[in-house]
Amino acid sequence: MILTSRERVRMALNHEEPDKIPIDFGGMRSSGISAIGYNKLKKHLKMTDGATKVYDVFQQLAEPEEKLMKRMGADVIQLHRLRPTFGLDIREWKESILQDGSNCMVPKDFNPITNDEEGLDIVKDGTVIARMPKDGFYFDQIHHPYADVQTKEDIDKIPMEKITDEELEYLRKTAKILYEETDYAILGAFGGNILESGQIDWGYERFYMELALNPELVHYYLQKLTDVYLYNLEKYLNAVGQYIDIIQFGDDLGTQENLQLSVNMYREMIKPYHKAQFQYVQQNYPNVKVLFHSCGAIYNIIPDLIDAGVQALNPIQLSAKGMDPVKLKEEFGKDLVFWGGGVDTQQTVTSGTVEDIQDEVKQQIEIFASGGGFVFTQVHNIQSDIEPEKVLAIYDSAIKFRDYSTLKKND
């Protein structure tokens, strides 16, 4: 029986084996492709129609077009927030040029200013909030509104952004169209970042110092933040909960070698705020699965993430310490859907051959696919310098080995 993409993903999310392993090509902001790489891929495939829309200005990610999604076997489509990065509305577009000179479309209000170092600045209300260095490929967030706070009263003076009726109407209409006019599984990009919001709002050094030295003040900030998230979450799911299959949260909790903070500090300072959000979804919208994105070596807190309410984990950073795919599948495969881990973009895709990529894709599918609970995608976004032949090696190999009946014959 041939399933629709939506049916296929839903079965995988319920730890059932569908007809084929679901594939995610650009269905979230950590399974995408840079706009430069996207243009190279389209040129290689002789796709001359359409336009490359840079919906994520921060990471310079392209919005996958329907024709290319079909070519790559994609089963997932992303429901974007109205202003996914730097407050830029993605309803209207204008022509622009990427760093390599190729054409693209950017949000109409994207008007970076060239600074004295010949880099690009994004300015909001007279303040530089992000900067791309000369010859760079991404923007760095450089404005930290809580950098100088000392008291709870200082925190209270800084407004936290609540979801607007304008965005809710956009989300409701867009989700309904995606649900009724496509058969893709729909991933709602919510956010709900806790650790990362602290890092950005306070600045990395200051936030880590306050976590250790002034936990009461940090708890006050994080509770206020989570209260706003829960308000937004209720409104968000009321608008789109009947249409989406997955809701995506995120926080990069790991480094290459270890966690960014101790297990005990995670449990004390971060987990309660994760848990409040994840369990709100599970308790009120059981049809919507909680997907959590975290890079790095996070093996030691995976049981805590499961306890908090995580049902699917991304990106499964294979090159990070302790993130052995066989061990992860054996220990957590009954509780977690592995959304990623299809091939290592940090090492294999960057430095390996096409044959190396093909071999690793086959190997990872054999590890993760058994019993369902697996959505194929590479480990994080495909960068601008990855050759189209390697991108095709990833997805053509996934398509080749995705059929469950073939996998069973090879067992």
Short mmCIF file of N, CA and C in Angstrom, two decimals, residues 159-218:
data_model
loop_
_atom_site.label_atom_id
_atom_site.label_comp_id
_atom_site.label_asym_id
_atom_site.label_seq_id
_atom_site.Cartn_x
_atom_site.Cartn_y
_atom_site.Cartn_z
N PRO A 159 10.05 44.68 27.62
CA PRO A 159 8.88 43.91 27.19
C PRO A 159 9.28 42.62 26.48
N MET A 160 8.46 41.58 26.68
CA MET A 160 8.62 40.32 25.97
C MET A 160 7.51 40.21 24.95
N GLU A 161 7.85 39.70 23.79
CA GLU A 161 6.94 39.75 22.64
C GLU A 161 5.88 38.67 22.70
N LYS A 162 4.63 39.10 22.68
CA LYS A 162 3.50 38.17 22.60
C LYS A 162 3.05 38.04 21.15
N ILE A 163 2.52 36.87 20.81
CA ILE A 163 2.06 36.61 19.46
C ILE A 163 0.87 37.53 19.16
N THR A 164 0.84 38.06 17.94
CA THR A 164 -0.18 39.04 17.58
C THR A 164 -1.35 38.39 16.85
N ASP A 165 -2.47 39.08 16.84
CA ASP A 165 -3.62 38.61 16.07
C ASP A 165 -3.27 38.53 14.59
N GLU A 166 -2.45 39.45 14.12
CA GLU A 166 -2.02 39.45 12.72
C GLU A 166 -1.29 38.14 12.39
N GLU A 167 -0.37 37.74 13.25
CA GLU A 167 0.35 36.50 12.99
C GLU A 167 -0.56 35.28 13.10
N LEU A 168 -1.44 35.29 14.07
CA LEU A 168 -2.35 34.15 14.24
C LEU A 168 -3.22 33.96 13.01
N GLU A 169 -3.67 35.05 12.43
CA GLU A 169 -4.49 34.95 11.21
C GLU A 169 -3.65 34.40 10.06
N TYR A 170 -2.41 34.88 9.95
CA TYR A 170 -1.50 34.36 8.92
C TYR A 170 -1.27 32.86 9.11
N LEU A 171 -1.00 32.46 10.33
CA LEU A 171 -0.73 31.05 10.62
C LEU A 171 -1.95 30.18 10.32
N ARG A 172 -3.11 30.63 10.74
CA ARG A 172 -4.34 29.86 10.53
C ARG A 172 -4.60 29.66 9.03
N LYS A 173 -4.50 30.71 8.26
CA LYS A 173 -4.76 30.62 6.82
C LYS A 173 -3.71 29.76 6.12
N THR A 174 -2.44 29.97 6.47
CA THR A 174 -1.37 29.22 5.81
C THR A 174 -1.43 27.75 6.16
N ALA A 175 -1.67 27.43 7.42
CA ALA A 175 -1.76 26.03 7.84
C ALA A 175 -2.92 25.33 7.15
N LYS A 176 -4.04 26.00 7.03
CA LYS A 176 -5.22 25.42 6.37
C LYS A 176 -4.92 25.11 4.91
N ILE A 177 -4.24 26.02 4.23
CA ILE A 177 -3.87 25.80 2.83
C ILE A 177 -2.93 24.61 2.70
N LEU A 178 -1.90 24.55 3.55
CA LEU A 178 -0.95 23.44 3.49
C LEU A 178 -1.64 22.11 3.77
N TYR A 179 -2.59 22.12 4.68
CA TYR A 179 -3.31 20.89 5.05
C TYR A 179 -4.24 20.42 3.94
N GLU A 180 -4.94 21.36 3.34
CA GLU A 180 -5.96 20.99 2.35
C GLU A 180 -5.41 20.85 0.93
N GLU A 181 -4.33 21.54 0.63
CA GLU A 181 -3.84 21.56 -0.75
C GLU A 181 -2.56 20.76 -0.97
N THR A 182 -1.99 20.19 0.08
CA THR A 182 -0.85 19.29 -0.06
C THR A 182 -1.10 18.05 0.79
N ASP A 183 -0.31 17.01 0.56
CA ASP A 183 -0.41 15.84 1.43
C ASP A 183 0.84 15.68 2.29
N TYR A 184 1.62 16.77 2.42
CA TYR A 184 2.80 16.72 3.27
C TYR A 184 2.42 16.73 4.75
N ALA A 185 3.25 16.10 5.57
CA ALA A 185 3.17 16.32 7.00
C ALA A 185 3.59 17.76 7.27
N ILE A 186 2.92 18.41 8.20
CA ILE A 186 3.17 19.84 8.44
C ILE A 186 3.89 20.01 9.76
N LEU A 187 5.04 20.65 9.71
CA LEU A 187 5.85 20.94 10.89
C LEU A 187 5.67 22.40 11.26
N GLY A 188 5.17 22.65 12.45
CA GLY A 188 5.01 24.01 12.94
C GLY A 188 6.27 24.47 13.66
N ALA A 189 6.90 25.50 13.13
CA ALA A 189 8.13 26.03 13.73
C ALA A 189 7.74 27.00 14.84
N PHE A 190 7.74 26.51 16.09
CA PHE A 190 7.33 27.37 17.20
C PHE A 190 8.51 28.09 17.83
N GLY A 191 9.51 27.34 18.31
CA GLY A 191 10.66 27.97 18.97
C GLY A 191 10.73 27.60 20.43
N GLY A 192 10.27 28.50 21.29
CA GLY A 192 10.24 28.22 22.72
C GLY A 192 11.60 28.04 23.35
N ASN A 193 12.63 28.67 22.79
CA ASN A 193 14.00 28.50 23.30
C ASN A 193 14.15 29.07 24.71
N ILE A 194 14.80 28.32 25.56
CA ILE A 194 15.05 28.75 26.94
C ILE A 194 16.52 29.14 27.11
N LEU A 195 17.42 28.17 27.01
CA LEU A 195 18.85 28.47 27.15
C LEU A 195 19.31 29.47 26.10
N GLU A 196 18.91 29.25 24.86
CA GLU A 196 19.38 30.13 23.78
C GLU A 196 18.83 31.55 23.93
N SER A 197 17.61 31.68 24.43
CA SER A 197 17.08 33.02 24.66
C SER A 197 17.90 33.76 25.70
N GLY A 198 18.30 33.03 26.76
CA GLY A 198 19.16 33.65 27.76
C GLY A 198 20.49 34.07 27.18
N GLN A 199 21.08 33.21 26.35
CA GLN A 199 22.37 33.53 25.73
C GLN A 199 22.27 34.78 24.86
N ILE A 200 21.19 34.87 24.10
CA ILE A 200 21.02 36.01 23.20
C ILE A 200 20.63 37.27 23.97
N ASP A 201 19.70 37.13 24.91
CA ASP A 201 19.20 38.32 25.62
C ASP A 201 20.25 38.94 26.55
N TRP A 202 21.02 38.10 27.22
CA TRP A 202 21.98 38.58 28.21
C TRP A 202 23.40 38.65 27.66
N GLY A 203 23.68 37.92 26.60
CA GLY A 203 25.06 37.70 26.16
C GLY A 203 25.58 36.44 26.81
N TYR A 204 26.35 35.66 26.08
CA TYR A 204 26.77 34.34 26.56
C TYR A 204 27.48 34.40 27.91
N GLU A 205 28.51 35.20 28.01
CA GLU A 205 29.32 35.24 29.23
C GLU A 205 28.48 35.66 30.43
N ARG A 206 27.71 36.72 30.27
CA ARG A 206 26.90 37.23 31.38
C ARG A 206 25.87 36.18 31.81
N PHE A 207 25.21 35.53 30.85
CA PHE A 207 24.16 34.60 31.20
C PHE A 207 24.71 33.40 31.96
N TYR A 208 25.84 32.87 31.51
CA TYR A 208 26.42 31.72 32.22
C TYR A 208 26.89 32.11 33.62
N MET A 209 27.41 33.31 33.77
CA MET A 209 27.80 33.77 35.10
C MET A 209 26.59 33.86 36.02
N GLU A 210 25.50 34.41 35.50
CA GLU A 210 24.30 34.58 36.33
C GLU A 210 23.64 33.24 36.65
N LEU A 211 23.70 32.29 35.74
CA LEU A 211 23.18 30.96 36.03
C LEU A 211 23.83 30.38 37.28
N ALA A 212 25.14 30.61 37.40
CA ALA A 212 25.87 30.05 38.53
C ALA A 212 25.79 30.92 39.78
N LEU A 213 25.83 32.24 39.60
CA LEU A 213 25.99 33.14 40.73
C LEU A 213 24.69 33.77 41.20
N ASN A 214 23.72 33.86 40.33
CA ASN A 214 22.49 34.57 40.67
C ASN A 214 21.27 33.82 40.12
N PRO A 215 21.11 32.56 40.53
CA PRO A 215 20.04 31.74 39.94
C PRO A 215 18.63 32.30 40.20
N GLU A 216 18.44 32.99 41.32
CA GLU A 216 17.12 33.53 41.61
C GLU A 216 16.70 34.55 40.55
N LEU A 217 17.63 35.41 40.15
CA LEU A 217 17.32 36.41 39.13
C LEU A 217 17.06 35.74 37.78
N VAL A 218 17.86 34.71 37.47
CA VAL A 218 17.67 34.01 36.20
C VAL A 218 16.33 33.27 36.20
#
